[in-house]
């Protein structure tokens, strides 16, 4: 069974940083586009950033200039470096293929206090 395992979340103050990791057992990892998403209480899951197999990235306007997505194909891992965190970044963060064709993992909680 293909798995997505997110980690690295935590509680930080505004202006702080966190680095999220997503390890996957997807056999086609190296050729797939992967993305990070987040969901806040009472809101729908929203796109945060994606990275293609060629390393091309794209970000939601709300995180541009603060978040950086990267990948390590040797480790089947996608990362999300989050700097200058804001209270509105508080959410559960998930990774998945861009097509969202894999079952969602449990996510990792990020809590930013003001």
mmCIF file with all atom_site columns, C-alpha atoms in Angstrom:
data_model
loop_
_atom_site.group_PDB
_atom_site.id
_atom_site.type_symbol
_atom_site.label_atom_id
_atom_site.label_alt_id
_atom_site.label_comp_id
_atom_site.label_asym_id
_atom_site.label_entity_id
_atom_site.label_seq_id
_atom_site.pdbx_PDB_ins_code
_atom_site.Cartn_x
_atom_site.Cartn_y
_atom_site.Cartn_z
_atom_site.occupancy
_atom_site.B_iso_or_equiv
_atom_site.pdbx_formal_charge
_atom_site.auth_seq_id
_atom_site.auth_comp_id
_atom_site.auth_asym_id
_atom_site.auth_atom_id
_atom_site.pdbx_PDB_model_num
ATOM 1   C CA . UNK A 1 1   ? 0.000   0.000  0.000   1.00 0.00 ? 1   UNK A CA 1
ATOM 2   C CA . UNK A 1 2   ? 1.393   3.369  -1.033  1.00 0.00 ? 2   UNK A CA 1
ATOM 3   C CA . UNK A 1 3   ? 1.980   5.681  1.875   1.00 0.00 ? 3   UNK A CA 1
ATOM 4   C CA . UNK A 1 4   ? 2.580   9.359  2.466   1.00 0.00 ? 4   UNK A CA 1
ATOM 5   C CA . UNK A 1 5   ? 4.119   10.193 5.844   1.00 0.00 ? 5   UNK A CA 1
ATOM 6   C CA . UNK A 1 6   ? 4.416   13.835 6.822   1.00 0.00 ? 6   UNK A CA 1
ATOM 7   C CA . UNK A 1 7   ? 6.513   15.080 9.741   1.00 0.00 ? 7   UNK A CA 1
ATOM 8   C CA . UNK A 1 8   ? 8.266   18.135 11.091  1.00 0.00 ? 8   UNK A CA 1
ATOM 9   C CA . UNK A 1 9   ? 5.340   20.173 12.311  1.00 0.00 ? 9   UNK A CA 1
ATOM 10  C CA . UNK A 1 10  ? 5.206   21.882 15.657  1.00 0.00 ? 10  UNK A CA 1
ATOM 11  C CA . UNK A 1 11  ? 4.344   25.015 17.579  1.00 0.00 ? 11  UNK A CA 1
ATOM 12  C CA . UNK A 1 12  ? 6.324   28.178 16.891  1.00 0.00 ? 12  UNK A CA 1
ATOM 13  C CA . UNK A 1 13  ? 5.967   31.886 17.385  1.00 0.00 ? 13  UNK A CA 1
ATOM 14  C CA . UNK A 1 14  ? 5.313   34.252 14.530  1.00 0.00 ? 14  UNK A CA 1
ATOM 15  C CA . UNK A 1 15  ? 8.487   34.848 12.563  1.00 0.00 ? 15  UNK A CA 1
ATOM 16  C CA . UNK A 1 16  ? 9.805   31.384 13.296  1.00 0.00 ? 16  UNK A CA 1
ATOM 17  C CA . UNK A 1 17  ? 10.705  28.572 10.914  1.00 0.00 ? 17  UNK A CA 1
ATOM 18  C CA . UNK A 1 18  ? 9.885   24.927 10.417  1.00 0.00 ? 18  UNK A CA 1
ATOM 19  C CA . UNK A 1 19  ? 10.939  22.311 7.896   1.00 0.00 ? 19  UNK A CA 1
ATOM 20  C CA . UNK A 1 20  ? 8.365   19.713 6.933   1.00 0.00 ? 20  UNK A CA 1
ATOM 21  C CA . UNK A 1 21  ? 9.222   16.365 5.366   1.00 0.00 ? 21  UNK A CA 1
ATOM 22  C CA . UNK A 1 22  ? 7.098   13.951 3.387   1.00 0.00 ? 22  UNK A CA 1
ATOM 23  C CA . UNK A 1 23  ? 8.376   10.446 2.792   1.00 0.00 ? 23  UNK A CA 1
ATOM 24  C CA . UNK A 1 24  ? 6.542   8.371  0.232   1.00 0.00 ? 24  UNK A CA 1
ATOM 25  C CA . UNK A 1 25  ? 6.660   4.803  -0.998  1.00 0.00 ? 25  UNK A CA 1
ATOM 26  C CA . UNK A 1 26  ? 5.308   5.737  -4.417  1.00 0.00 ? 26  UNK A CA 1
ATOM 27  C CA . UNK A 1 27  ? 7.393   3.796  -6.933  1.00 0.00 ? 27  UNK A CA 1
ATOM 28  C CA . UNK A 1 28  ? 7.114   6.511  -9.582  1.00 0.00 ? 28  UNK A CA 1
ATOM 29  C CA . UNK A 1 29  ? 8.235   9.270  -7.236  1.00 0.00 ? 29  UNK A CA 1
ATOM 30  C CA . UNK A 1 30  ? 11.071  10.442 -9.448  1.00 0.00 ? 30  UNK A CA 1
ATOM 31  C CA . UNK A 1 31  ? 8.783   11.297 -12.371 1.00 0.00 ? 31  UNK A CA 1
ATOM 32  C CA . UNK A 1 32  ? 5.855   12.710 -10.429 1.00 0.00 ? 32  UNK A CA 1
ATOM 33  C CA . UNK A 1 33  ? 4.961   16.241 -9.471  1.00 0.00 ? 33  UNK A CA 1
ATOM 34  C CA . UNK A 1 34  ? 4.395   16.547 -5.744  1.00 0.00 ? 34  UNK A CA 1
ATOM 35  C CA . UNK A 1 35  ? 2.669   19.223 -3.761  1.00 0.00 ? 35  UNK A CA 1
ATOM 36  C CA . UNK A 1 36  ? 2.030   20.445 -0.262  1.00 0.00 ? 36  UNK A CA 1
ATOM 37  C CA . UNK A 1 37  ? -1.467  21.341 0.860   1.00 0.00 ? 37  UNK A CA 1
ATOM 38  C CA . UNK A 1 38  ? -2.880  22.615 4.131   1.00 0.00 ? 38  UNK A CA 1
ATOM 39  C CA . UNK A 1 39  ? -6.181  22.632 5.923   1.00 0.00 ? 39  UNK A CA 1
ATOM 40  C CA . UNK A 1 40  ? -7.264  24.936 8.699   1.00 0.00 ? 40  UNK A CA 1
ATOM 41  C CA . UNK A 1 41  ? -10.229 24.199 10.981  1.00 0.00 ? 41  UNK A CA 1
ATOM 42  C CA . UNK A 1 42  ? -13.477 24.918 9.202   1.00 0.00 ? 42  UNK A CA 1
ATOM 43  C CA . UNK A 1 43  ? -11.782 25.494 5.857   1.00 0.00 ? 43  UNK A CA 1
ATOM 44  C CA . UNK A 1 44  ? -11.208 23.419 2.765   1.00 0.00 ? 44  UNK A CA 1
ATOM 45  C CA . UNK A 1 45  ? -7.826  21.968 2.011   1.00 0.00 ? 45  UNK A CA 1
ATOM 46  C CA . UNK A 1 46  ? -5.798  24.444 -0.040  1.00 0.00 ? 46  UNK A CA 1
ATOM 47  C CA . UNK A 1 47  ? -2.773  24.321 -2.289  1.00 0.00 ? 47  UNK A CA 1
ATOM 48  C CA . UNK A 1 48  ? 0.527   25.569 -0.862  1.00 0.00 ? 48  UNK A CA 1
ATOM 49  C CA . UNK A 1 49  ? 3.288   24.621 -3.320  1.00 0.00 ? 49  UNK A CA 1
ATOM 50  C CA . UNK A 1 50  ? 4.300   22.067 -5.931  1.00 0.00 ? 50  UNK A CA 1
ATOM 51  C CA . UNK A 1 51  ? 7.514   20.800 -7.446  1.00 0.00 ? 51  UNK A CA 1
ATOM 52  C CA . UNK A 1 52  ? 7.826   18.951 -10.731 1.00 0.00 ? 52  UNK A CA 1
ATOM 53  C CA . UNK A 1 53  ? 10.218  16.137 -11.596 1.00 0.00 ? 53  UNK A CA 1
ATOM 54  C CA . UNK A 1 54  ? 12.410  18.776 -13.257 1.00 0.00 ? 54  UNK A CA 1
ATOM 55  C CA . UNK A 1 55  ? 12.471  20.877 -10.122 1.00 0.00 ? 55  UNK A CA 1
ATOM 56  C CA . UNK A 1 56  ? 10.114  23.568 -11.336 1.00 0.00 ? 56  UNK A CA 1
ATOM 57  C CA . UNK A 1 57  ? 8.216   25.076 -8.435  1.00 0.00 ? 57  UNK A CA 1
ATOM 58  C CA . UNK A 1 58  ? 5.075   27.087 -7.922  1.00 0.00 ? 58  UNK A CA 1
ATOM 59  C CA . UNK A 1 59  ? 3.581   28.631 -4.795  1.00 0.00 ? 59  UNK A CA 1
ATOM 60  C CA . UNK A 1 60  ? 0.342   29.992 -3.509  1.00 0.00 ? 60  UNK A CA 1
ATOM 61  C CA . UNK A 1 61  ? 0.469   33.777 -3.321  1.00 0.00 ? 61  UNK A CA 1
ATOM 62  C CA . UNK A 1 62  ? 0.074   33.641 0.454   1.00 0.00 ? 62  UNK A CA 1
ATOM 63  C CA . UNK A 1 63  ? 3.389   31.822 0.933   1.00 0.00 ? 63  UNK A CA 1
ATOM 64  C CA . UNK A 1 64  ? 5.535   33.192 -1.897  1.00 0.00 ? 64  UNK A CA 1
ATOM 65  C CA . UNK A 1 65  ? 8.877   34.436 -0.656  1.00 0.00 ? 65  UNK A CA 1
ATOM 66  C CA . UNK A 1 66  ? 8.496   32.639 2.685   1.00 0.00 ? 66  UNK A CA 1
ATOM 67  C CA . UNK A 1 67  ? 8.155   28.941 1.820   1.00 0.00 ? 67  UNK A CA 1
ATOM 68  C CA . UNK A 1 68  ? 10.464  26.780 -0.297  1.00 0.00 ? 68  UNK A CA 1
ATOM 69  C CA . UNK A 1 69  ? 9.585   23.350 -1.636  1.00 0.00 ? 69  UNK A CA 1
ATOM 70  C CA . UNK A 1 70  ? 12.299  20.884 -2.562  1.00 0.00 ? 70  UNK A CA 1
ATOM 71  C CA . UNK A 1 71  ? 12.749  17.176 -3.177  1.00 0.00 ? 71  UNK A CA 1
ATOM 72  C CA . UNK A 1 72  ? 15.340  14.456 -2.720  1.00 0.00 ? 72  UNK A CA 1
ATOM 73  C CA . UNK A 1 73  ? 14.705  11.740 -5.285  1.00 0.00 ? 73  UNK A CA 1
ATOM 74  C CA . UNK A 1 74  ? 17.220  9.406  -3.659  1.00 0.00 ? 74  UNK A CA 1
ATOM 75  C CA . UNK A 1 75  ? 15.158  9.486  -0.470  1.00 0.00 ? 75  UNK A CA 1
ATOM 76  C CA . UNK A 1 76  ? 11.669  9.647  -2.017  1.00 0.00 ? 76  UNK A CA 1
ATOM 77  C CA . UNK A 1 77  ? 11.150  12.738 0.104   1.00 0.00 ? 77  UNK A CA 1
ATOM 78  C CA . UNK A 1 78  ? 9.613   16.150 -0.445  1.00 0.00 ? 78  UNK A CA 1
ATOM 79  C CA . UNK A 1 79  ? 10.397  19.051 1.879   1.00 0.00 ? 79  UNK A CA 1
ATOM 80  C CA . UNK A 1 80  ? 8.755   22.342 2.729   1.00 0.00 ? 80  UNK A CA 1
ATOM 81  C CA . UNK A 1 81  ? 10.956  24.964 4.356   1.00 0.00 ? 81  UNK A CA 1
ATOM 82  C CA . UNK A 1 82  ? 8.729   27.534 6.020   1.00 0.00 ? 82  UNK A CA 1
ATOM 83  C CA . UNK A 1 83  ? 10.239  30.814 7.149   1.00 0.00 ? 83  UNK A CA 1
ATOM 84  C CA . UNK A 1 84  ? 8.731   33.951 8.646   1.00 0.00 ? 84  UNK A CA 1
ATOM 85  C CA . UNK A 1 85  ? 5.699   31.978 9.745   1.00 0.00 ? 85  UNK A CA 1
ATOM 86  C CA . UNK A 1 86  ? 2.466   33.830 10.448  1.00 0.00 ? 86  UNK A CA 1
ATOM 87  C CA . UNK A 1 87  ? -0.524  32.882 12.611  1.00 0.00 ? 87  UNK A CA 1
ATOM 88  C CA . UNK A 1 88  ? -2.559  32.392 9.429   1.00 0.00 ? 88  UNK A CA 1
ATOM 89  C CA . UNK A 1 89  ? -0.186  29.572 8.445   1.00 0.00 ? 89  UNK A CA 1
ATOM 90  C CA . UNK A 1 90  ? -1.629  27.497 11.276  1.00 0.00 ? 90  UNK A CA 1
ATOM 91  C CA . UNK A 1 91  ? -3.018  24.321 9.715   1.00 0.00 ? 91  UNK A CA 1
ATOM 92  C CA . UNK A 1 92  ? -2.495  20.634 9.188   1.00 0.00 ? 92  UNK A CA 1
ATOM 93  C CA . UNK A 1 93  ? -0.063  20.228 6.296   1.00 0.00 ? 93  UNK A CA 1
ATOM 94  C CA . UNK A 1 94  ? -0.287  17.364 3.837   1.00 0.00 ? 94  UNK A CA 1
ATOM 95  C CA . UNK A 1 95  ? 1.691   16.242 0.833   1.00 0.00 ? 95  UNK A CA 1
ATOM 96  C CA . UNK A 1 96  ? 0.446   14.316 -2.163  1.00 0.00 ? 96  UNK A CA 1
ATOM 97  C CA . UNK A 1 97  ? 0.992   13.861 -5.849  1.00 0.00 ? 97  UNK A CA 1
ATOM 98  C CA . UNK A 1 98  ? -0.287  16.820 -7.856  1.00 0.00 ? 98  UNK A CA 1
ATOM 99  C CA . UNK A 1 99  ? -3.011  14.529 -9.156  1.00 0.00 ? 99  UNK A CA 1
ATOM 100 C CA . UNK A 1 100 ? -3.970  13.673 -5.562  1.00 0.00 ? 100 UNK A CA 1
ATOM 101 C CA . UNK A 1 101 ? -4.280  10.071 -6.672  1.00 0.00 ? 101 UNK A CA 1
ATOM 102 C CA . UNK A 1 102 ? -2.745  8.645  -3.525  1.00 0.00 ? 102 UNK A CA 1
ATOM 103 C CA . UNK A 1 103 ? -4.625  8.293  -0.266  1.00 0.00 ? 103 UNK A CA 1
ATOM 104 C CA . UNK A 1 104 ? -3.923  11.188 2.050   1.00 0.00 ? 104 UNK A CA 1
ATOM 105 C CA . UNK A 1 105 ? -1.600  10.726 4.991   1.00 0.00 ? 105 UNK A CA 1
ATOM 106 C CA . UNK A 1 106 ? -2.272  11.957 8.500   1.00 0.00 ? 106 UNK A CA 1
ATOM 107 C CA . UNK A 1 107 ? -0.565  15.262 7.908   1.00 0.00 ? 107 UNK A CA 1
ATOM 108 C CA . UNK A 1 108 ? 1.525   17.267 10.346  1.00 0.00 ? 108 UNK A CA 1
ATOM 109 C CA . UNK A 1 109 ? 0.178   20.049 12.554  1.00 0.00 ? 109 UNK A CA 1
ATOM 110 C CA . UNK A 1 110 ? 1.732   23.503 12.350  1.00 0.00 ? 110 UNK A CA 1
ATOM 111 C CA . UNK A 1 111 ? 0.677   26.028 14.964  1.00 0.00 ? 111 UNK A CA 1
ATOM 112 C CA . UNK A 1 112 ? 1.921   29.607 14.823  1.00 0.00 ? 112 UNK A CA 1
ATOM 113 C CA . UNK A 1 113 ? 1.228   31.910 17.737  1.00 0.00 ? 113 UNK A CA 1
ATOM 114 C CA . UNK A 1 114 ? 1.332   35.680 17.615  1.00 0.00 ? 114 UNK A CA 1
#
